[in-house]
DNA sequence: CCCGTCGTTGAGAGCGCTCCCGAAACGTTC
DNA sequence: GAACGTTTCGGGAGCGCTCTCAACGACGGG
């Protein structure tokens, strides 16, 4: 490991070199308003020569800002690693934070009762805000988060109507409706649905969308699953046994659909001739590699991440100016549209 | 967004409440050595009552420690999201850091020339150390990192012999040897190899391992690829066209192997009867879902992450005690063993 | 009985920065 | 030309913490 470099220069050192006061250097470093041009130049040069970098610790000690936000991923392992969902979202978040010179502190919960640790960290005031992925109805985390501006990824599912929580989600219900309508448009009548894990609002919303179109659907056409490939396979087998006459399947996400496709092939059903299949998410590595390529409902996951970060940062900015900028400053939730991507499977 | 909570208590406040000095409270908060038991108790209670949490900024200002390490992922998008490699490694790192009360600051590079930003951040002394994934031979990042203890994920590939860099890697070469030997043991003679991206040491090492066993291999049996599913498909087609008599394939990783399997099926070759296939990594979501299930070389990715963090933290501890603990304190690189996991494909 | 020693506590300096405020320099206006 | 803004800059306090050092008893040995 490389050795620690020599002593880092301080504001004081820069001031001395530029022949000005600490205060002036500080002003220049923070934008340079109210400092005359020649001085600005002199200070800039001194900063350059000494390779000065502000000490963030000293800075946050007085400003009480940290230029850092926490990203909390409180999912059980399964989903996090089964599909690149979070990776994409992180990418979006990272881009937005970088653009605002903020750092990303990643908190992964380890096991069931690790929430307290995360809550304590957030309460400790080490970050300016938090982006929380907590899509499960029974998740205790939201209740534990106090005193930290928070934006949720996906509509949180607590019972008392998401009491003013800010979240970013995609139009799960609308997207599901569009998918099922498309199947109807193809002349399919026995359209099955493999649900996601119903302790997540996304799964519930997609099911609702399905029901919106299939108002008098045969309940036997609905099989509960869990967003996993194995779950998709299981559900597909179940459905085929129960309703051999089904002619279409709307799966709650792509990897579930991929599992369904495997079972359909195994059972000798042709896709899309015998059974049309539609997924959800449009995870490219999945949808483009299935056989046949998967028709699906696209949501722009990276964009959701970016938007979450933007909402949070905006809320943070709002609390700086003026005394009590009021609730007008708090941003509200956003629901992003989805689009149907037609490939070969439906 | 929830409102910021009220003013946080300071050391001073705790001291006042416990009727002791700031120094004593500090001692108790940091372990309590050299403070008599009754006082410790009184302070502990005051801390509890006020809900005191140390201000990390103030603390690092004087200690120059941050209890945070940066994780730098400088991969182009493709690989990061194609397989859950980094997600698993992050999990391992996170576990180890959590156990040492350190935070994880995630830095994703955005695009080609974002290295400077990362280098600047690391040089800024905001973190105690860095874990860097930079597996490409031409990556400028390692050269830019100065003055921050760093552990690399995967053997860095710079030309001048990894000048003392500390890294954690798996035994790519040995694992490849074992895989190819296994194929030989199955009686296969025309064993092809689909390489990974050869600007990464892991790909080079696996190729070397293949060559170790196939000392006089027909060069036509080696096809260069890039670790991607699409690349695997392309390479497999190429190989089948060039060497129709091949009876086995060792692919540089699992998703490449999955691509190869698709092409083999498409071309009517039975696996493993006509062509045996082995992958590398043992990414469960991939290997267990291919048809047939994939024989592969397992590396414990999460463990690699954990080990990287442990190495870094150990190096950090070493620099605290005594004046000049010397180079004996610097940890050295680790190469983890691999194991062959037999499934149906070979 | 005095003095050195040890263990325990508190006072105070200072980490590097921001920001308030007052001084200085420079117009502007009547 | 005096009185009064208006910038522009520096002085200095202080953010919350750690850590050195001195003070202070208690205690045992000479």
XYZ file of C-alpha atoms (C1' of nucleotides) in Angstrom:
752
model
C 0.000 0.000 0.000
C 1.259 3.407 -0.902
C 2.450 5.580 1.939
C 0.497 8.574 3.142
C 1.631 11.685 1.350
C 3.228 14.600 3.168
C 1.321 17.172 5.162
C -1.561 18.679 3.262
C -1.674 22.438 2.789
C -4.294 24.389 4.686
C -6.261 27.501 3.923
C -3.762 29.363 6.037
C -0.891 28.240 3.859
C -2.654 29.324 0.708
C -3.454 32.671 2.304
C 0.165 33.226 3.232
C 1.374 32.352 -0.225
C -1.151 34.605 -1.922
C -0.537 37.377 0.571
C -4.167 37.631 1.608
C -6.268 36.611 4.576
C -7.804 33.225 5.264
C -11.235 34.721 4.731
C -10.430 35.841 1.232
C -9.076 32.465 0.246
C -12.212 30.886 1.624
C -14.329 33.203 -0.481
C -12.409 32.363 -3.611
C -12.528 28.658 -2.976
C -16.286 28.885 -2.519
C -17.066 30.730 -5.693
C -15.184 33.983 -5.386
C -18.088 36.405 -5.021
C -17.132 39.791 -3.725
C -13.458 39.439 -4.406
C -11.748 41.568 -7.001
C -10.461 39.839 -10.063
C -6.697 40.277 -9.601
C -6.909 38.861 -6.097
C -9.019 35.936 -7.251
C -6.339 35.145 -9.760
C -3.546 35.310 -7.209
C -5.411 33.010 -4.850
C -6.280 30.566 -7.604
C -2.653 30.321 -8.499
C -1.568 29.723 -4.928
C -4.193 26.981 -4.635
C -2.823 25.432 -7.779
C 0.798 25.622 -6.732
C 0.226 24.090 -3.343
C -2.283 21.557 -4.556
C -4.709 22.714 -1.928
C -7.812 20.633 -1.297
C -10.352 21.819 1.297
C -10.635 19.716 4.401
C -14.165 18.441 4.267
C -14.274 17.591 7.955
C -13.418 21.121 9.000
C -15.888 22.474 6.536
C -18.821 20.350 7.629
C -18.020 21.060 11.237
C -19.128 24.624 10.692
C -21.540 24.395 7.793
C -23.291 21.292 9.046
C -23.438 20.087 5.513
C -21.682 16.969 4.416
C -22.178 16.855 0.685
C -22.946 13.212 1.067
C -26.125 11.198 0.929
C -26.730 7.677 2.073
C -28.182 5.050 -0.202
C -29.856 2.356 1.825
C -30.554 -0.977 0.234
C -32.538 -3.059 2.629
C -33.427 -5.913 0.346
C -32.864 -9.525 1.168
C -30.011 -10.839 -0.940
C -32.127 -12.628 -3.474
C -33.437 -9.798 -5.513
C -30.417 -7.582 -5.246
C -28.283 -10.038 -7.103
C -30.765 -11.810 -9.293
C -31.182 -8.859 -11.614
C -29.209 -5.697 -12.272
C -31.988 -3.524 -10.936
C -30.075 -1.874 -8.148
C -26.894 -1.615 -10.133
C -28.712 0.465 -12.709
C -30.392 2.592 -10.126
C -27.082 3.180 -8.390
C -25.609 4.307 -11.655
C -28.336 6.892 -12.055
C -27.992 8.085 -8.498
C -24.250 8.281 -8.791
C -24.440 10.417 -11.898
C -26.759 12.916 -10.301
C -24.838 13.105 -7.055
C -21.573 13.583 -8.880
C -23.064 16.478 -10.776
C -23.844 18.067 -7.415
C -20.484 17.267 -5.848
C -22.085 14.925 -3.389
C -20.760 11.605 -2.271
C -22.623 8.346 -2.148
C -22.457 6.407 1.089
C -23.743 2.920 0.518
C -25.488 1.097 3.335
C -26.431 -2.510 2.754
C -28.359 -4.165 5.521
C -26.852 -7.426 6.629
C -29.598 -9.751 7.622
C -32.864 -9.218 9.332
C -32.276 -6.976 12.282
C -29.635 -4.707 10.961
C -32.076 -1.861 10.577
C -31.163 -0.364 13.913
C -27.596 0.152 12.816
C -28.703 1.928 9.676
C -31.202 4.040 11.559
C -28.557 5.046 14.056
C -26.182 6.024 11.325
C -28.766 8.155 9.594
C -29.791 9.791 12.843
C -26.141 10.504 13.557
C -26.234 13.307 11.042
C -23.357 12.057 8.961
C -25.161 12.625 5.696
C -27.425 15.304 4.303
C -30.127 12.925 3.259
C -31.019 9.375 2.389
C -32.289 7.439 -0.583
C -34.017 4.345 0.657
C -35.046 1.246 -1.185
C -37.529 -0.439 0.978
C -40.217 -1.987 -1.055
C -41.617 -4.395 1.487
C -44.832 -3.808 3.288
C -43.563 -5.022 6.624
C -40.271 -3.202 6.542
C -39.550 -1.553 9.891
C -36.933 0.789 8.481
C -39.132 3.700 7.392
C -40.482 3.932 10.903
C -36.982 4.131 12.291
C -35.787 6.944 10.065
C -35.978 10.218 11.931
C -34.737 13.647 11.160
C -33.151 12.893 7.807
C -34.642 14.058 4.532
C -35.509 10.885 2.683
C -36.661 9.878 -0.758
C -37.899 6.365 -1.356
C -37.319 4.175 -4.346
C -40.677 2.698 -5.225
C -43.889 3.614 -3.462
C -43.560 2.591 0.167
C -46.271 0.298 1.252
C -47.208 1.207 4.759
C -50.791 0.969 5.650
C -51.581 4.563 6.614
C -51.351 5.900 3.117
C -47.671 6.728 2.639
C -48.003 9.636 5.031
C -46.363 12.276 2.948
C -43.321 10.267 2.025
C -41.578 11.356 -1.139
C -40.920 8.577 -3.583
C -40.105 7.852 -7.183
C -41.826 4.994 -8.884
C -42.838 3.913 -12.329
C -46.414 3.570 -13.423
C -46.654 -0.089 -12.551
C -50.399 -0.227 -12.878
C -50.565 1.641 -16.153
C -47.754 -0.400 -17.620
C -49.447 -3.626 -16.661
C -52.679 -2.411 -18.227
C -50.886 -1.629 -21.456
C -49.274 -5.060 -21.543
C -52.512 -6.901 -20.984
C -54.378 -4.722 -23.470
C -51.721 -5.561 -26.007
C -52.333 -9.258 -25.426
C -56.063 -8.695 -25.794
C -55.354 -6.845 -29.019
C -53.542 -9.915 -30.265
C -56.762 -11.825 -29.846
C -55.738 -13.638 -26.672
C -58.522 -14.434 -24.284
C -57.098 -16.760 -21.673
C -54.453 -14.409 -20.325
C -52.646 -15.581 -17.191
C -50.698 -13.459 -14.719
C -47.694 -14.506 -12.688
C -47.462 -11.990 -9.852
C -44.379 -10.645 -8.142
C -43.814 -10.821 -4.423
C -47.046 -9.344 -3.143
C -45.439 -7.753 -0.126
C -44.091 -5.172 -2.541
C -46.244 -2.416 -3.908
C -44.837 -2.860 -7.393
C -46.183 -6.401 -7.523
C -49.543 -5.332 -6.143
C -49.833 -2.465 -8.602
C -49.020 -4.691 -11.555
C -51.619 -7.170 -10.439
C -54.133 -4.341 -10.155
C -53.290 -3.244 -13.687
C -53.915 -6.753 -14.928
C -57.255 -6.811 -13.151
C -58.186 -3.427 -14.572
C -58.260 -4.974 -18.011
C -59.299 -8.506 -17.150
C -62.237 -7.325 -15.111
C -63.886 -10.697 -14.941
C -60.750 -12.786 -15.104
C -60.824 -16.386 -14.080
C -59.033 -16.317 -10.702
C -57.379 -19.574 -11.704
C -55.390 -17.573 -14.247
C -53.555 -15.718 -11.491
C -50.617 -17.403 -9.806
C -48.638 -15.778 -7.037
C -44.882 -15.789 -7.322
C -41.883 -13.797 -6.092
C -40.008 -12.072 -8.932
C -37.437 -14.899 -9.119
C -36.614 -17.169 -12.072
C -37.313 -20.281 -10.055
C -40.606 -18.779 -8.917
C -41.491 -18.066 -12.513
C -40.874 -21.651 -13.493
C -42.916 -22.987 -10.630
C -45.810 -20.645 -11.326
C -45.805 -21.446 -15.030
C -46.002 -25.183 -14.341
C -48.814 -24.591 -11.936
C -50.710 -22.488 -14.450
C -50.243 -24.962 -17.293
C -51.516 -27.782 -15.132
C -54.489 -25.772 -13.967
C -55.411 -23.996 -17.189
C -54.020 -25.935 -20.159
C -55.998 -23.648 -22.435
C -54.189 -20.447 -21.556
C -52.936 -18.548 -24.571
C -50.929 -15.720 -22.974
C -48.931 -14.892 -19.864
C -48.162 -11.531 -18.341
C -45.306 -11.984 -15.868
C -44.543 -9.452 -13.145
C -40.950 -9.020 -14.285
C -38.510 -10.168 -16.922
C -36.663 -12.863 -15.089
C -39.937 -14.423 -14.029
C -40.975 -14.331 -17.674
C -37.684 -15.957 -18.632
C -38.448 -18.772 -16.225
C -41.900 -19.103 -17.723
C -40.405 -19.297 -21.210
C -38.184 -22.187 -20.169
C -41.154 -24.118 -18.849
C -43.231 -23.386 -21.929
C -40.497 -24.728 -24.162
C -40.065 -27.741 -21.919
C -43.800 -28.412 -22.247
C -43.674 -28.038 -25.999
C -45.700 -24.819 -26.219
C -44.584 -22.481 -28.966
C -44.031 -18.824 -28.111
C -45.746 -16.711 -29.280
C -47.870 -18.953 -31.497
C -49.422 -21.016 -28.710
C -48.701 -18.760 -25.773
C -47.747 -15.098 -25.930
C -45.520 -13.849 -23.118
C -44.860 -10.358 -21.770
C -42.500 -9.373 -18.987
C -41.828 -6.151 -17.087
C -38.743 -3.965 -16.539
C -36.892 -4.474 -19.803
C -33.626 -5.601 -18.326
C -31.720 -5.779 -21.556
C -29.337 -8.586 -20.643
C -32.420 -10.686 -19.955
C -34.966 -9.597 -22.526
C -32.621 -9.681 -25.482
C -31.252 -13.126 -24.668
C -34.415 -15.065 -24.057
C -35.698 -17.394 -26.749
C -37.639 -15.784 -28.291
C -36.652 -12.210 -27.335
C -39.066 -10.930 -24.741
C -41.776 -8.371 -25.258
C -41.874 -6.321 -22.094
C -42.865 -3.120 -20.324
C -39.918 -0.831 -20.078
C -39.208 1.386 -17.128
C -36.169 3.595 -17.188
C -34.488 2.400 -14.057
C -31.398 4.516 -14.295
C -33.577 7.540 -14.744
C -35.522 6.656 -11.646
C -32.289 6.654 -9.698
C -31.289 9.967 -11.126
C -34.645 11.436 -10.285
C -34.533 10.195 -6.717
C -31.230 11.936 -6.207
C -32.455 15.083 -7.860
C -35.544 15.238 -5.688
C -33.494 14.782 -2.559
C -30.929 17.395 -3.483
C -33.624 19.846 -4.444
C -35.252 19.377 -1.064
C -31.880 19.944 0.549
C -31.334 23.182 -1.299
C -34.745 24.423 -0.331
C -33.949 24.300 3.320
C -30.992 26.605 3.020
C -32.478 29.927 1.934
C -34.703 32.172 3.984
C -36.248 31.453 7.370
C -38.806 28.700 6.966
C -39.159 28.264 3.262
C -42.267 26.348 4.172
C -43.854 23.208 2.865
C -43.981 24.746 -0.593
C -40.342 23.786 -0.780
C -40.797 20.088 -0.194
C -40.806 18.274 -3.502
C -43.482 15.720 -4.174
C -43.377 12.202 -5.464
C -42.961 11.339 -9.094
C -44.423 8.476 -11.066
C -42.640 7.799 -14.327
C -44.383 6.486 -17.419
C -43.645 3.100 -18.918
C -43.535 1.989 -22.522
C -44.330 -1.298 -24.141
C -41.368 -2.749 -26.008
C -42.448 -5.208 -28.663
C -40.162 -8.090 -29.401
C -40.912 -11.598 -30.572
C -42.643 -13.161 -27.595
C -45.931 -11.273 -27.956
C -39.431 14.784 3.406
C -39.217 14.614 7.142
C -38.001 17.751 8.889
C -34.594 17.999 10.433
C -34.715 17.095 14.094
C -33.892 19.573 16.850
C -30.397 20.591 17.864
C -28.148 17.639 18.557
C -26.465 17.403 21.957
C -22.725 17.966 22.154
C -20.016 16.512 24.340
C -20.276 19.651 26.410
C -23.926 19.016 27.105
C -23.272 15.471 28.200
C -20.446 16.657 30.421
C -22.667 19.217 32.073
C -25.394 16.700 32.703
C -23.014 14.123 34.136
C -21.210 16.770 36.169
C -17.817 16.001 34.705
C -15.471 17.558 32.184
C -15.549 17.224 28.434
C -12.360 15.215 28.534
C -13.868 12.585 30.760
C -16.907 12.180 28.572
C -14.634 11.832 25.583
C -12.711 9.101 27.353
C -15.852 7.196 28.190
C -17.245 7.510 24.695
C -13.991 6.162 23.306
C -13.722 3.079 25.460
C -13.595 4.412 28.975
C -10.023 3.513 29.898
C -8.642 5.267 32.922
C -11.986 6.420 34.226
C -13.364 5.080 37.460
C -16.393 2.890 37.254
C -19.003 5.103 38.962
C -18.092 7.996 36.710
C -18.261 5.807 33.632
C -21.732 4.828 34.650
C -22.862 8.374 35.194
C -21.551 9.456 31.820
C -23.082 6.485 30.048
C -26.426 7.398 31.495
C -26.137 11.024 30.452
C -25.260 9.910 26.937
C -28.286 7.687 26.928
C -30.663 10.330 28.237
C -29.593 12.973 25.775
C -29.296 10.584 22.896
C -25.810 11.827 22.254
C -24.094 10.815 19.009
C -20.512 11.960 18.393
C -20.038 14.466 15.610
C -17.912 12.609 13.121
C -16.745 15.781 11.392
C -15.364 17.273 14.576
C -13.753 14.005 15.432
C -11.986 13.481 12.140
C -10.872 17.071 12.133
C -8.529 16.246 14.963
C -7.890 12.525 14.572
C -7.481 12.659 10.831
C -9.323 9.403 10.592
C -12.635 9.115 8.829
C -13.771 5.573 9.422
C -14.692 5.417 5.797
C -13.180 3.784 2.786
C -13.867 4.413 -0.858
C -14.843 1.660 -3.232
C -13.951 2.621 -6.752
C -15.577 0.804 -9.623
C -13.993 1.948 -12.828
C -15.519 -0.554 -15.186
C -17.298 0.383 -18.331
C -21.005 -0.216 -17.893
C -21.166 -3.478 -19.734
C -19.624 -5.816 -17.277
C -20.884 -4.131 -14.169
C -24.444 -4.887 -15.052
C -24.158 -8.006 -17.118
C -23.410 -10.183 -14.132
C -23.785 -9.774 -10.390
C -20.058 -9.825 -9.867
C -19.696 -6.430 -8.281
C -22.877 -6.713 -6.313
C -21.518 -9.785 -4.605
C -18.175 -8.222 -3.979
C -19.843 -5.133 -2.545
C -21.790 -7.329 -0.198
C -18.574 -8.881 1.099
C -16.880 -5.534 1.463
C -19.875 -4.058 3.205
C -19.971 -6.851 5.745
C -16.351 -6.445 6.672
C -16.494 -2.675 6.850
C -19.582 -2.762 9.001
C -17.820 -5.057 11.417
C -15.124 -2.397 11.739
C -17.521 0.531 12.002
C -16.364 1.921 8.713
C -18.499 3.431 6.016
C -18.503 2.604 2.351
C -18.233 5.495 -0.060
C -19.048 4.306 -3.539
C -17.390 5.944 -6.497
C -18.531 4.903 -9.937
C -16.666 6.410 -12.809
C -18.910 8.008 -15.357
C -17.415 7.568 -18.749
C -13.900 7.578 -19.990
C -12.163 10.536 -18.446
C -13.727 10.637 -15.070
C -10.643 9.256 -13.432
C -9.341 12.665 -12.519
C -12.374 13.349 -10.386
C -11.927 10.102 -8.512
C -8.217 10.656 -8.092
C -8.848 14.120 -6.734
C -11.381 12.818 -4.270
C -9.034 10.132 -3.033
C -6.157 12.589 -2.760
C -8.429 14.924 -0.843
C -8.046 12.744 2.203
C -11.754 12.199 2.735
C -11.362 8.483 3.296
C -8.894 6.291 5.126
C -8.274 4.044 2.168
C -9.556 2.762 -1.124
C -10.631 -0.501 -2.662
C -10.207 -0.272 -6.386
C -11.546 -2.452 -9.135
C -9.505 -1.676 -12.145
C -8.887 -4.776 -14.096
C -7.867 -3.220 -17.373
C -4.333 -3.076 -18.567
C -4.567 0.435 -19.880
C -6.376 1.907 -16.952
C -4.851 5.250 -15.974
C -6.408 5.249 -12.534
C -3.755 3.332 -10.583
C -1.172 5.821 -11.734
C -3.309 8.666 -10.466
C -3.830 7.321 -6.998
C -1.430 8.944 -4.610
C -1.141 8.931 -0.899
C -4.073 6.686 -0.149
C -3.669 3.129 1.055
C -5.193 1.000 -1.662
C -6.101 -2.616 -2.220
C -6.988 -3.788 -5.690
C -9.649 -6.255 -6.701
C -8.002 -8.583 -9.170
C -4.338 -8.460 -10.082
C -3.635 -5.096 -11.669
C -2.090 -5.444 -15.053
C 0.438 -2.685 -15.441
C 3.517 -3.563 -17.306
C 6.178 -2.999 -14.686
C 5.235 -5.965 -12.573
C 2.501 -4.695 -10.279
C 5.078 -2.664 -8.354
C 4.194 -3.690 -4.865
C 0.472 -3.177 -5.213
C -1.663 -5.151 -2.823
C -4.445 -7.094 -4.449
C -6.860 -9.942 -3.927
C -7.493 -12.301 -6.776
C -8.573 -15.853 -7.357
C -6.316 -18.466 -8.869
C -7.475 -17.866 -12.416
C -4.692 -19.876 -13.982
C -4.985 -22.832 -11.647
C -8.750 -22.866 -11.990
C -8.509 -22.857 -15.746
C -6.031 -25.716 -15.623
C -8.349 -27.751 -13.478
C -11.251 -27.149 -15.834
C -9.320 -28.158 -18.917
C -7.819 -31.180 -17.173
C -11.321 -32.233 -16.276
C -12.301 -32.085 -19.929
C -9.232 -34.107 -20.861
C -10.206 -36.600 -18.196
C -13.568 -36.960 -19.907
C -11.749 -38.100 -23.008
C -12.141 -34.840 -24.914
C -9.348 -34.002 -27.281
C -10.525 -31.045 -29.365
C -10.993 -28.610 -26.510
C -11.711 -25.032 -27.523
C -11.302 -21.913 -25.408
C -13.347 -18.728 -25.579
C -11.256 -16.080 -23.915
C -12.399 -13.126 -21.857
C -11.441 -9.553 -22.630
C -7.682 -9.886 -22.923
C -7.033 -6.439 -21.535
C -7.877 -7.900 -18.154
C -5.437 -10.055 -16.257
C -8.133 -12.530 -15.290
C -8.745 -13.313 -18.954
C -5.049 -13.605 -19.686
C -4.464 -15.869 -16.702
C -7.313 -18.161 -17.675
C -5.960 -18.401 -21.178
C -2.551 -19.240 -19.750
C -4.096 -21.968 -17.643
C -5.736 -23.420 -20.733
C -2.407 -23.383 -22.530
C -0.665 -25.006 -19.577
C -2.696 -28.117 -20.202
C -3.160 -27.892 -23.957
C 0.542 -27.395 -24.555
C 0.338 -28.072 -28.249
C -3.184 -26.820 -28.791
C -4.379 -26.003 -32.251
C -4.433 -22.172 -32.223
C -7.628 -22.369 -34.228
C -9.294 -23.700 -31.065
C -8.814 -20.382 -29.298
C -11.249 -17.571 -29.987
C -10.958 -14.181 -28.391
C -14.045 -12.711 -26.805
C -15.008 -10.223 -24.108
C -16.830 -11.855 -21.170
C -20.243 -10.902 -22.592
C -23.116 -13.183 -23.605
C -23.193 -11.766 -27.113
C -19.452 -12.235 -27.384
C -19.836 -15.824 -26.285
C -22.377 -16.470 -28.977
C -20.260 -14.890 -31.654
C -17.148 -16.785 -30.598
C -18.989 -20.072 -30.460
C -20.282 -19.650 -33.987
C -16.819 -18.778 -35.178
C -15.357 -21.835 -33.507
C -17.997 -24.190 -34.868
C -17.427 -22.903 -38.363
C -13.672 -23.192 -38.050
C -13.419 -26.437 -36.120
C -16.585 -28.486 -36.606
C -14.878 -31.389 -34.856
C -14.470 -29.689 -31.475
C -15.783 -31.765 -28.595
C -15.418 -29.388 -25.659
C -15.408 -25.680 -24.803
C -13.865 -23.921 -21.866
C -15.335 -20.444 -21.667
C -13.694 -17.623 -19.736
C -16.789 -17.003 -17.649
C -20.306 -18.241 -17.074
C -22.294 -15.814 -19.144
C -19.997 -16.395 -22.081
C -20.578 -20.104 -21.591
C -24.317 -19.470 -21.489
C -24.054 -17.735 -24.840
C -22.070 -20.663 -26.196
C -24.732 -23.081 -24.975
C -27.418 -21.196 -26.867
C -25.435 -21.420 -30.093
C -24.664 -25.087 -29.582
C -28.323 -25.846 -29.167
C -29.186 -23.724 -32.155
C -26.661 -25.716 -34.184
C -28.069 -29.001 -32.982
C -25.089 -30.068 -30.870
C -25.985 -31.955 -27.763
C -24.391 -30.862 -24.458
C -22.518 -32.644 -23.004
C -22.746 -35.625 -25.365
C -21.347 -33.896 -28.443
C -19.711 -30.918 -26.818
C -18.833 -30.558 -23.142
C -18.907 -27.004 -21.757
C -17.290 -25.457 -18.714
C -17.598 -21.888 -17.509
C -15.899 -19.825 -14.816
C -17.124 -17.879 -11.742
C -20.120 -19.940 -10.699
C -22.638 -17.170 -10.710
C -25.533 -19.158 -9.377
C -28.354 -17.316 -11.123
C -26.603 -18.145 -14.379
C -25.109 -21.579 -13.854
C -28.174 -23.135 -12.336
C -30.523 -21.847 -15.020
C -28.683 -22.790 -18.157
C -29.788 -25.793 -20.115
C -28.104 -28.053 -19.140
C -26.860 -26.690 -15.794
C -23.338 -25.446 -16.202
C -20.200 -27.100 -14.919
C -17.924 -24.284 -13.843
C -14.961 -23.102 -11.806
C -16.149 -21.487 -8.630
C -14.537 -18.502 -7.035
C -15.941 -17.127 -3.828
C -16.591 -13.589 -4.909
C -18.158 -12.334 -1.733
C -15.203 -13.672 0.180
C -12.831 -11.824 -2.099
C -14.604 -8.608 -1.249
C -14.449 -9.332 2.429
C -10.773 -10.102 2.187
C -10.009 -6.912 0.324
C -11.624 -4.890 3.053
C -9.855 -6.850 5.746
C -6.474 -6.334 4.132
C -7.068 -2.620 3.821
C -8.258 -2.204 7.384
C -5.354 -4.222 8.693
C -2.939 -1.998 6.844
C -4.709 1.002 8.330
C -4.406 -0.296 11.861
C -0.733 -0.965 11.386
C 0.024 2.602 10.745
C -1.399 3.782 14.019
C 0.849 2.164 16.678
C 4.466 2.993 17.340
C 6.708 5.268 15.317
C 7.324 3.680 11.945
C 5.913 0.204 12.263
C 7.878 -0.497 9.133
C 7.200 -2.414 5.983
C 6.607 -5.528 8.052
C 3.192 -3.987 8.656
C 2.130 -3.763 5.055
C -0.057 -6.713 4.173
C 0.641 -8.629 1.018
C -1.581 -9.813 -1.780
C -3.764 -12.854 -1.560
C -4.713 -15.345 -4.237
C -7.727 -17.435 -3.368
C -8.182 -21.013 -4.536
C -10.924 -22.082 -6.914
C -12.943 -25.268 -7.048
C -14.470 -27.117 -9.931
C -18.233 -27.463 -9.587
C -19.547 -30.364 -11.630
C -23.004 -30.035 -13.074
C -24.482 -31.486 -16.228
C -22.643 -29.636 -18.981
C -19.319 -31.456 -18.571
C 6.488 12.637 58.610
C 8.031 13.977 54.157
C 8.506 12.976 49.389
C 8.141 10.488 45.103
C 4.822 7.827 42.411
C 0.761 6.482 40.438
C -3.978 6.759 38.923
C -7.607 9.861 37.949
C -9.599 14.169 36.483
C -10.004 18.887 34.409
C -8.294 23.003 31.926
C -6.986 24.527 27.637
C -5.079 24.540 23.161
C -5.930 23.685 18.613
C -7.585 20.701 14.345
C -9.089 23.726 9.439
C -12.676 25.920 8.175
C -16.830 29.537 7.679
C -18.961 33.664 8.679
C -20.029 37.852 11.175
C -18.573 42.302 11.676
C -15.898 46.283 11.434
C -12.191 48.860 8.949
C -10.585 50.615 4.824
C -11.012 52.269 0.289
C -13.696 54.313 -2.985
C -17.420 56.551 -5.122
C -21.865 59.693 -4.867
C -24.684 63.208 -3.772
C -26.123 67.652 -2.225
C -16.118 69.570 0.487
C -18.655 67.105 4.065
C -21.665 63.401 4.853
C -23.049 59.122 3.402
C -23.502 54.619 0.887
C -21.000 50.570 -1.321
C -17.947 47.440 -2.167
C -13.808 44.736 -0.640
C -11.002 42.824 2.625
C -9.104 41.149 7.276
C -9.678 40.000 12.287
C -11.436 36.946 15.187
C -14.736 33.920 17.183
C -16.192 29.438 17.302
C -18.005 24.734 15.131
C -17.350 19.848 18.481
C -14.018 17.149 19.319
C -9.232 14.935 21.004
C -5.155 15.106 23.491
C -1.433 16.920 26.115
C -0.303 18.414 30.433
C -0.729 19.938 34.914
C -3.273 19.460 39.298
C -4.755 16.688 42.739
C -5.479 13.174 46.001
C -4.088 8.700 47.768
C -0.524 5.779 49.016
C 3.740 3.437 50.266
C 8.610 3.577 51.396
C 12.463 5.670 53.486
